[in-house]
Short mmCIF file of C-alpha atoms and ligand atoms in Angstrom, two decimals:
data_model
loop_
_atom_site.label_atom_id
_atom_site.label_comp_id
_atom_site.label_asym_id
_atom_site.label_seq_id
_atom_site.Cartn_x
_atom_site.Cartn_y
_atom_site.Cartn_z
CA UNK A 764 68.84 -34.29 9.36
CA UNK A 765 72.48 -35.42 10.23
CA UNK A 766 74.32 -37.63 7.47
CA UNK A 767 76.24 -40.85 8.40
CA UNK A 768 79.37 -39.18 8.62
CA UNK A 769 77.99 -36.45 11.33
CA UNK A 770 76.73 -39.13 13.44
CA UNK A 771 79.77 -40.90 13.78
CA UNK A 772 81.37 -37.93 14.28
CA UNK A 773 79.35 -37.84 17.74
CA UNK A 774 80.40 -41.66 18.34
CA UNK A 775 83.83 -41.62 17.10
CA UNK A 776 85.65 -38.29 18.47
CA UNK A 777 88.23 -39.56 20.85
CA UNK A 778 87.57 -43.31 20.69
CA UNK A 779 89.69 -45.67 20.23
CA UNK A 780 89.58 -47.92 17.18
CA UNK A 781 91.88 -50.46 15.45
CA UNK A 782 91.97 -51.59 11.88
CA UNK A 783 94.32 -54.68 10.83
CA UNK A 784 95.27 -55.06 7.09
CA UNK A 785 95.34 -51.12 7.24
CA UNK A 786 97.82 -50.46 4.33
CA UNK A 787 96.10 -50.77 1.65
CA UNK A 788 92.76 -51.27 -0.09
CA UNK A 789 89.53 -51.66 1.71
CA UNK A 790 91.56 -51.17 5.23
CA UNK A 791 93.56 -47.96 4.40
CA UNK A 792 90.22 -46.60 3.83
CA UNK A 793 88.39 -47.55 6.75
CA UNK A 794 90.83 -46.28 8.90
CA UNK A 795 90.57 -42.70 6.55
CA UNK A 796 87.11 -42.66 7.61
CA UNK A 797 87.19 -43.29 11.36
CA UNK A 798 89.86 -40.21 11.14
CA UNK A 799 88.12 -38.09 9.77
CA UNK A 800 85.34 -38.85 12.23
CA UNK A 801 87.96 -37.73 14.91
CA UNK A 802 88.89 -41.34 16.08
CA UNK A 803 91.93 -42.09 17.69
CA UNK A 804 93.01 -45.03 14.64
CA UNK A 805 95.40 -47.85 15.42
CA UNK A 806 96.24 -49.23 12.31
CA UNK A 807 98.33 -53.16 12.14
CA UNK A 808 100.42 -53.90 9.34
CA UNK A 809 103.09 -56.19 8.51
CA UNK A 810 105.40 -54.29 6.28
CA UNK A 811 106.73 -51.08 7.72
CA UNK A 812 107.53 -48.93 4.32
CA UNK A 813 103.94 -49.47 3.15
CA UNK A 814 102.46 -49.20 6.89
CA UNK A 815 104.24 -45.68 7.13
CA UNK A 816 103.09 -44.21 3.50
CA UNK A 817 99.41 -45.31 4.42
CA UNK A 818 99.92 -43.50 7.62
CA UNK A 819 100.69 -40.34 5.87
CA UNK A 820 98.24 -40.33 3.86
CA UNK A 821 95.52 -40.86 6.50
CA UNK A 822 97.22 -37.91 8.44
CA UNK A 823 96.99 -35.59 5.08
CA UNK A 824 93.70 -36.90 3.81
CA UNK A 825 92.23 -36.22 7.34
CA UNK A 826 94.11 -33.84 9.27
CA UNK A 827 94.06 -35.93 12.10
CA UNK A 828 97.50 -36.48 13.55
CA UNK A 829 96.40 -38.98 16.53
CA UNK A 830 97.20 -42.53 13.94
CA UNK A 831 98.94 -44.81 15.42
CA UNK A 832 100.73 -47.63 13.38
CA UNK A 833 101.38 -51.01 15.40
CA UNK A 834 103.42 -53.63 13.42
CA UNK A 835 102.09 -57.27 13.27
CA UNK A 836 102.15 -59.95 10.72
CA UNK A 837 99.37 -61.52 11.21
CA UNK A 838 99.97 -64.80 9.90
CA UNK A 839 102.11 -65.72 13.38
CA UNK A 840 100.32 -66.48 15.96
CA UNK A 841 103.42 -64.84 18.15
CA UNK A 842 103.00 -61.85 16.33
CA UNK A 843 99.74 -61.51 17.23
CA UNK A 844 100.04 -62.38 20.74
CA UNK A 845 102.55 -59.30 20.84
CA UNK A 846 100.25 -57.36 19.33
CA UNK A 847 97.31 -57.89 21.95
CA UNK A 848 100.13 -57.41 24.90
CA UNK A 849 101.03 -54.15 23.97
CA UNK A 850 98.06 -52.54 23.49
CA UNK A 851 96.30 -54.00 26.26
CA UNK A 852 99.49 -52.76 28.62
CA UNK A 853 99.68 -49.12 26.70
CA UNK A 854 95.78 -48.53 26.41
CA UNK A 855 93.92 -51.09 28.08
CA UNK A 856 90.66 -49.81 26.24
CA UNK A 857 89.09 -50.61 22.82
CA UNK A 858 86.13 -49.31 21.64
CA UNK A 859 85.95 -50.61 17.67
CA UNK A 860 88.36 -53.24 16.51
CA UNK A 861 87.53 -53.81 12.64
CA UNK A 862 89.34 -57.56 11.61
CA UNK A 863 89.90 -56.74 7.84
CA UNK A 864 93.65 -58.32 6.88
CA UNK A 865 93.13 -60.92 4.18
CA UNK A 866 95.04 -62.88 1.91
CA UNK A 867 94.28 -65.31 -1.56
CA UNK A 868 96.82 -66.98 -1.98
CA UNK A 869 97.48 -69.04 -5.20
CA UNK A 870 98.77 -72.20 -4.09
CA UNK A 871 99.01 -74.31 -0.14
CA UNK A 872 101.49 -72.11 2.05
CA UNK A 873 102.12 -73.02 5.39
CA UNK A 874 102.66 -69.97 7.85
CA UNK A 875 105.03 -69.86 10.52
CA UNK A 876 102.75 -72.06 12.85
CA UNK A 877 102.10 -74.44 10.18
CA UNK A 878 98.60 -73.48 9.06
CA UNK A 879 97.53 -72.60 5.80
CA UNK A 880 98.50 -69.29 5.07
CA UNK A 881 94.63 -67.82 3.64
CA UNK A 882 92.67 -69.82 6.97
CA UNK A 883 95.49 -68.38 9.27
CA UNK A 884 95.43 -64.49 7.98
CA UNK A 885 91.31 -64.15 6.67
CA UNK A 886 90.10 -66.49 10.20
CA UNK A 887 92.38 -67.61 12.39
CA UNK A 888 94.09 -64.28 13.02
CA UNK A 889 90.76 -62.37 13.42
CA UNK A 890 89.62 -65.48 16.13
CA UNK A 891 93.04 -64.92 18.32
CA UNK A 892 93.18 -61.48 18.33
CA UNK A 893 89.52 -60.84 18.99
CA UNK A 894 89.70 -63.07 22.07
CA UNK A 895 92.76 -61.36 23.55
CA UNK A 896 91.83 -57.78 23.07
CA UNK A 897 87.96 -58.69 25.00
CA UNK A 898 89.27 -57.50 27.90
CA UNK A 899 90.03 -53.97 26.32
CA UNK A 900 86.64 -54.28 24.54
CA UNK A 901 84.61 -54.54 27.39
CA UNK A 902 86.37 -51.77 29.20
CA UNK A 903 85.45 -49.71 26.01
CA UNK A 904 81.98 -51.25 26.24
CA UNK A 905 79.44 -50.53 24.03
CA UNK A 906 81.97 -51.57 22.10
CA UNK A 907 82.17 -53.17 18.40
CA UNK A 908 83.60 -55.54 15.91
CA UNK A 909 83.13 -55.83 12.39
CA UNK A 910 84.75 -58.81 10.76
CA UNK A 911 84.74 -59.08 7.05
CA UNK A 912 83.65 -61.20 5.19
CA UNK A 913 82.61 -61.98 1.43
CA UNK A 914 79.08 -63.41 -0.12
CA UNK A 915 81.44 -66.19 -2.07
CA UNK A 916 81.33 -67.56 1.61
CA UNK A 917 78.62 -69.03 0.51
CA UNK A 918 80.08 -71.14 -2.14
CA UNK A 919 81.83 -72.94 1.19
CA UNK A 920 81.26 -76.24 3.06
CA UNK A 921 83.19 -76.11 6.26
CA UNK A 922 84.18 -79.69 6.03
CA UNK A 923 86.32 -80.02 9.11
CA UNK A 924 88.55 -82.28 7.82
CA UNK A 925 89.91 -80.05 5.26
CA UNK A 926 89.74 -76.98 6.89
CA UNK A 927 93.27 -76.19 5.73
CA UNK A 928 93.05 -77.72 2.61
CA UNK A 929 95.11 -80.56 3.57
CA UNK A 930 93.33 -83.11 1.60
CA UNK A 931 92.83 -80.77 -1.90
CA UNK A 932 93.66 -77.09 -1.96
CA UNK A 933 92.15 -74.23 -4.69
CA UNK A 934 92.57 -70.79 -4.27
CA UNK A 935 88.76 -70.08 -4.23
CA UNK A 936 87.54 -72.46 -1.91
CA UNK A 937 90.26 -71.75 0.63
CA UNK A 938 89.45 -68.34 0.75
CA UNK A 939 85.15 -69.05 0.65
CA UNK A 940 85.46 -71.53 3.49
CA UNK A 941 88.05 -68.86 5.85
CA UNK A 942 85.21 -66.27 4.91
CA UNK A 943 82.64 -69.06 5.96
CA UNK A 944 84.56 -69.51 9.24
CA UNK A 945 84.33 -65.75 9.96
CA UNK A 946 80.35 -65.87 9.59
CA UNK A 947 80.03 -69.24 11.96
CA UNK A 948 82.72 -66.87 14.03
CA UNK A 949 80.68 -63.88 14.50
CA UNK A 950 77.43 -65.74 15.34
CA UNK A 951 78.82 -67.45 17.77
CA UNK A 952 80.72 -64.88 19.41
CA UNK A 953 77.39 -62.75 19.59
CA UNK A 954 75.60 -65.51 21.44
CA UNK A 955 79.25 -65.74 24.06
CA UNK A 956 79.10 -61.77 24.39
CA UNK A 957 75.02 -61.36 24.52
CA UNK A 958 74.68 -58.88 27.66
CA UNK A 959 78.59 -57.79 27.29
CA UNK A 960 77.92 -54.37 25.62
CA UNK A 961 80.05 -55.75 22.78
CA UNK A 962 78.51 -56.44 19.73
CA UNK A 963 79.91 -58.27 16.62
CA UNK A 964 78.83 -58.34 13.17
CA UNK A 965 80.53 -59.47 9.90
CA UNK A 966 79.89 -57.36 6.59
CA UNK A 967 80.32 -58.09 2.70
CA UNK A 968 82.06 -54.79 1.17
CA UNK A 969 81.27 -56.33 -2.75
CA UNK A 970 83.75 -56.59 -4.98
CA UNK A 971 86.46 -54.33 -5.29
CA UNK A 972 89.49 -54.05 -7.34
CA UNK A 973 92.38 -54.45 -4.75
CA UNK A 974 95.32 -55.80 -3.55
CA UNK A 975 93.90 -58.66 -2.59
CA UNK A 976 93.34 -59.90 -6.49
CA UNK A 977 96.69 -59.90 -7.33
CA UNK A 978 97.58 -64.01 -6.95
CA UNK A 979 94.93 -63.98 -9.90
CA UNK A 980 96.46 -64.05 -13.84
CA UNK A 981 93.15 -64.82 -15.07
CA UNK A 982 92.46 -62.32 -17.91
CA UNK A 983 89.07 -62.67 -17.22
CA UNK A 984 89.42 -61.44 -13.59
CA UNK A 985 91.48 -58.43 -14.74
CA UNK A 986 88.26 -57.46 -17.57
CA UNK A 987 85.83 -57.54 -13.78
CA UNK A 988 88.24 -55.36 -11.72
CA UNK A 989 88.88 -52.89 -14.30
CA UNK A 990 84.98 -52.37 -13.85
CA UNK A 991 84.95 -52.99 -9.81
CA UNK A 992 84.10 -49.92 -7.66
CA UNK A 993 87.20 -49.02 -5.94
CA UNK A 994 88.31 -49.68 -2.13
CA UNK A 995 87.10 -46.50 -1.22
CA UNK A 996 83.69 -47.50 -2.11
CA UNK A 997 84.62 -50.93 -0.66
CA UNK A 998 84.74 -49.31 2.93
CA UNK A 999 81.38 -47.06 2.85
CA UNK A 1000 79.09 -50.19 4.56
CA UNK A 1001 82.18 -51.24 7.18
CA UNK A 1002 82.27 -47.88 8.29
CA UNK A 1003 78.08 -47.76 8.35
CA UNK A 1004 78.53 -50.89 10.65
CA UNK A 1005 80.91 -48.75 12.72
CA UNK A 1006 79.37 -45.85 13.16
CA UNK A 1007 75.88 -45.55 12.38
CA UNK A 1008 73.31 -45.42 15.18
CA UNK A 1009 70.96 -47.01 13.19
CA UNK A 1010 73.08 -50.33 14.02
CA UNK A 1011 73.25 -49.77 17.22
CA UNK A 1012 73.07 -52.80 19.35
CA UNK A 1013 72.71 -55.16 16.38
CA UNK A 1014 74.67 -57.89 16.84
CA UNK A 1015 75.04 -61.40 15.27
CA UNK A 1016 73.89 -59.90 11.71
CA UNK A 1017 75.44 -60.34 8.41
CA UNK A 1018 75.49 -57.48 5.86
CA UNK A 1019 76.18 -57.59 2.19
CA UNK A 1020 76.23 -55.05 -0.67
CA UNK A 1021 75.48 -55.69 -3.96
CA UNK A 1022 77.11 -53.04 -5.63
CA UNK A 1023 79.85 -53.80 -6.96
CA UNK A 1024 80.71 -51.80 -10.08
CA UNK A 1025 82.11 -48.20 -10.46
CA UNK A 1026 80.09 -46.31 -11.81
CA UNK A 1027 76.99 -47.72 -9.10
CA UNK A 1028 76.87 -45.82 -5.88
CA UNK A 1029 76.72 -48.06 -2.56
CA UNK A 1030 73.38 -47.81 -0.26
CA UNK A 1031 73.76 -48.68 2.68
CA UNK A 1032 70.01 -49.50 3.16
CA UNK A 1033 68.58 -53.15 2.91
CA UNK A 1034 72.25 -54.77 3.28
CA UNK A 1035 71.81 -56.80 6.58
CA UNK A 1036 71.36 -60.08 4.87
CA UNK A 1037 70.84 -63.78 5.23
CA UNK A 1038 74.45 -65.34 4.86
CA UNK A 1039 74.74 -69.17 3.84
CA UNK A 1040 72.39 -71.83 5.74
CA UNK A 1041 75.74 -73.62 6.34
CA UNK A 1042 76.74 -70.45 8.59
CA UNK A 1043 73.57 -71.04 10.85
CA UNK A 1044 75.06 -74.35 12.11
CA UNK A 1045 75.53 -73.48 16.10
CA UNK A 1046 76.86 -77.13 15.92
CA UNK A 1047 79.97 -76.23 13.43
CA UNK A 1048 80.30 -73.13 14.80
CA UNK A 1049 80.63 -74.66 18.48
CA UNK A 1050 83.39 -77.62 17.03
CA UNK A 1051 85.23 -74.26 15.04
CA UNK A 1052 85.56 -72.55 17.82
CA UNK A 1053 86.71 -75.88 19.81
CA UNK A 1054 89.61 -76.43 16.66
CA UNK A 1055 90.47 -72.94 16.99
CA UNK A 1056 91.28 -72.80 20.38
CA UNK A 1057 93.20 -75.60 19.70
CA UNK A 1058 94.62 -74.45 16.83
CA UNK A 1059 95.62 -71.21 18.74
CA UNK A 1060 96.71 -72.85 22.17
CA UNK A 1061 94.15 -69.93 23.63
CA UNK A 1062 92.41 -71.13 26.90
CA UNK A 1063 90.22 -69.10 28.37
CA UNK A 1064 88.37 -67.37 25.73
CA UNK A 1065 84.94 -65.84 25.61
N1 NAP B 773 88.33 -56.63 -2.63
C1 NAP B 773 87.24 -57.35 -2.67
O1 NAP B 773 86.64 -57.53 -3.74
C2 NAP B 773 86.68 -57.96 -1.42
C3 NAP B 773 85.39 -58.53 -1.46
C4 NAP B 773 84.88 -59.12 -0.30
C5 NAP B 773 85.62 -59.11 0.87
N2 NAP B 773 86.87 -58.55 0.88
C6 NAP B 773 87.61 -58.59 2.15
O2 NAP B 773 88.03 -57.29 2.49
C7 NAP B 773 89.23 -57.36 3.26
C8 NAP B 773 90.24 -56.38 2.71
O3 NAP B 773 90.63 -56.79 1.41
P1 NAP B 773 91.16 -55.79 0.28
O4 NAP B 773 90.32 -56.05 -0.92
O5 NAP B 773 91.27 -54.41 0.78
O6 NAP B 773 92.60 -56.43 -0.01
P2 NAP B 773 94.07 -55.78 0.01
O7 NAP B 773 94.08 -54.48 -0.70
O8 NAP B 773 94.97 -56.86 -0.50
O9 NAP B 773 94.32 -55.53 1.55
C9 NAP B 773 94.57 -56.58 2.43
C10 NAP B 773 95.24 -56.03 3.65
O10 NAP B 773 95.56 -57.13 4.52
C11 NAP B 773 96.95 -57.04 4.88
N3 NAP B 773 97.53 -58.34 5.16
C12 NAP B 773 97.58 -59.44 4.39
N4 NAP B 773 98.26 -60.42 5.00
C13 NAP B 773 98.64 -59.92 6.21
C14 NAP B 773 99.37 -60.45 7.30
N5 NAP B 773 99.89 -61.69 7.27
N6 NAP B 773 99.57 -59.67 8.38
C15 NAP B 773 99.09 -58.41 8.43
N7 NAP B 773 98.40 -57.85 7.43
C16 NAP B 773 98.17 -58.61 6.32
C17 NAP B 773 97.60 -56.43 3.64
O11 NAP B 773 98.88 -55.93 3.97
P3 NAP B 773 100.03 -55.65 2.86
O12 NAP B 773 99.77 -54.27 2.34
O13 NAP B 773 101.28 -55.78 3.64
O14 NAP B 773 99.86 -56.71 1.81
C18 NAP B 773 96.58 -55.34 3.31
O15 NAP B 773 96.75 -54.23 4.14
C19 NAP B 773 89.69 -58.82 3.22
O16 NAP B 773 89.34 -59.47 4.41
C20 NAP B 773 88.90 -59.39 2.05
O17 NAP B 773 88.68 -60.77 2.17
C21 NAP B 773 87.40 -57.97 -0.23
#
């Protein structure tokens, strides 16, 4: 019988697949295992020293020399914009576009555009460039995205009128209600793309020490990550979403894992999942994509 990796193998060789927040963590890894299922990897980062060493090591770790690094930060909507432009005039095709860049940030920072910094990078970002890379996604078609998100999503309200925190800001519920966005994000994109070919899903990797922790000085967060499972780890059910066959056509789904310590090994069985009832509101999700496209100036989108 043919492992995960072998089948995706067969689905990946040659296709082309981007990966934002690619430098580090959970990112850098999923892009390490699309190449070494013979992909052809785009990754986006913002910072072009770190960008370049996680390149590297995706070409050693791999062998594969067709990784591509495209430089975006992802916070400006310009940026972005860019981004989309390019590769739709160089390639034209997408066949997997993973939306994994996220932030935590400790207090209310304003971006460029003047949105909160965690809504614009874990949501916002993933809803503008998803909508202007479709085109390239449906000439790939079957095609996929997998958006992440995180089960503390479901410690989130989506309370429109502080969607950015305007009114009171914490670090924890600004980044549970962008990870609550994503979910209302992915179902409702599934319904707009239903007969496209694409598919969209969003996926919980559990906890894993990263990057992404550091805006904590908690001591009691750094006793949980020293016993988190690593990014590596973090990547193995993104990369099931990507490339397993038993997913195939699935769309619309949420998937969670609950391992989240080192020394437990992830399954990959049993992890599509009932996200928050809050998520299942085609009503929010209909007004969130409304504020987005606002937010965004996007007309036109799926
Ligand atoms: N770690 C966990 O426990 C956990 C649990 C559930 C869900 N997640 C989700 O998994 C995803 C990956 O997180 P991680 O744990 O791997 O964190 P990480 O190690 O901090 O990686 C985050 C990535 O996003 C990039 N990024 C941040 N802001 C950006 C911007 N403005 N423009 C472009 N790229 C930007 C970072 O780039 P730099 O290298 O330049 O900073 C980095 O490559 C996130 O969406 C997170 O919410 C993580």
């Amino acid at each position: 019988m043919k492992n995960d990796k072998q089948v995706g193998e067969a689905m990946l060789k040659d296709r082309y697949c981007m990966v934002t927040g690619a430098s580090s963590g959970i990112g850098r890894e999923i892009a390490l295992g699309l190449a070494q299922r013979g992909a052809k990897v785009f990754m986006v980062c913002r910072d072009p020293g770190r960008g370049h060493a996680a390149q590297e090591y995706i070409w050693r770790q791999s062998g594969n020399s067709d990784i591509h690094l495209l430089m975006a930060d992802l916070s400006v909507q310009d940026q972005v914009r860019m981004l989309a432009m390019d590769f739709m005039q160089q390639h034209g095709v997408l066949h997997l576009l993973v939306n994994n860049a996220g932030v935590i940030m400790g207090r209310r920072v304003l971006t460029a555009d003047g949105i909160e910094m965690t809504f614009a990078v874990d949501y916002l970002s993933y809803f503008l460039l998803t909508n202007l890379l479709l085109g390239a996604l449906r000439a790939g078609a079957p095609s996929k995205i997998v958006n992440m998100t995180t089960s503390l999503h479901r410690m989130a309200k989506l309370d429109l009128d502080n969607l950015q925190g305007e009114k009171s800001f914490s670090r924890d519920s600004a980044y549970a209600r962008s990870k609550l966005a994503v979910v209302l994000f992915t179902y409702e994109l599934a319904r707009r793309l239903e007969g496209s070919g694409i598919t969209v899903n969003c996926v919980c990797p559990g906890a894993c020490s990263s990057g992404i922790w550091s805006q904590s000085s908690r001591t009691i967060d750094s006793f949980f990550h020293a016993l988190m499972k690593g990014s590596e780890q973090g990547a193995v059910l993104p990369l099931h979403l990507a490339c397993s066959s038993s997913v195939q056509g699935l769309s619309g789904r949420y998937f969670e894992t609950k391992q989240h310590l080192k020394m437990s090994k992830v399954n990959v069985k049993g992890t599509e999942s009932r996200s928050s009832a809050a998520s299942y509101d085609k009503d929010a999700a209909a007004t969130l994509w409304q504020m987005s496209e606002r937010l965004t100036g996007l007309v036109g989108s799926a």
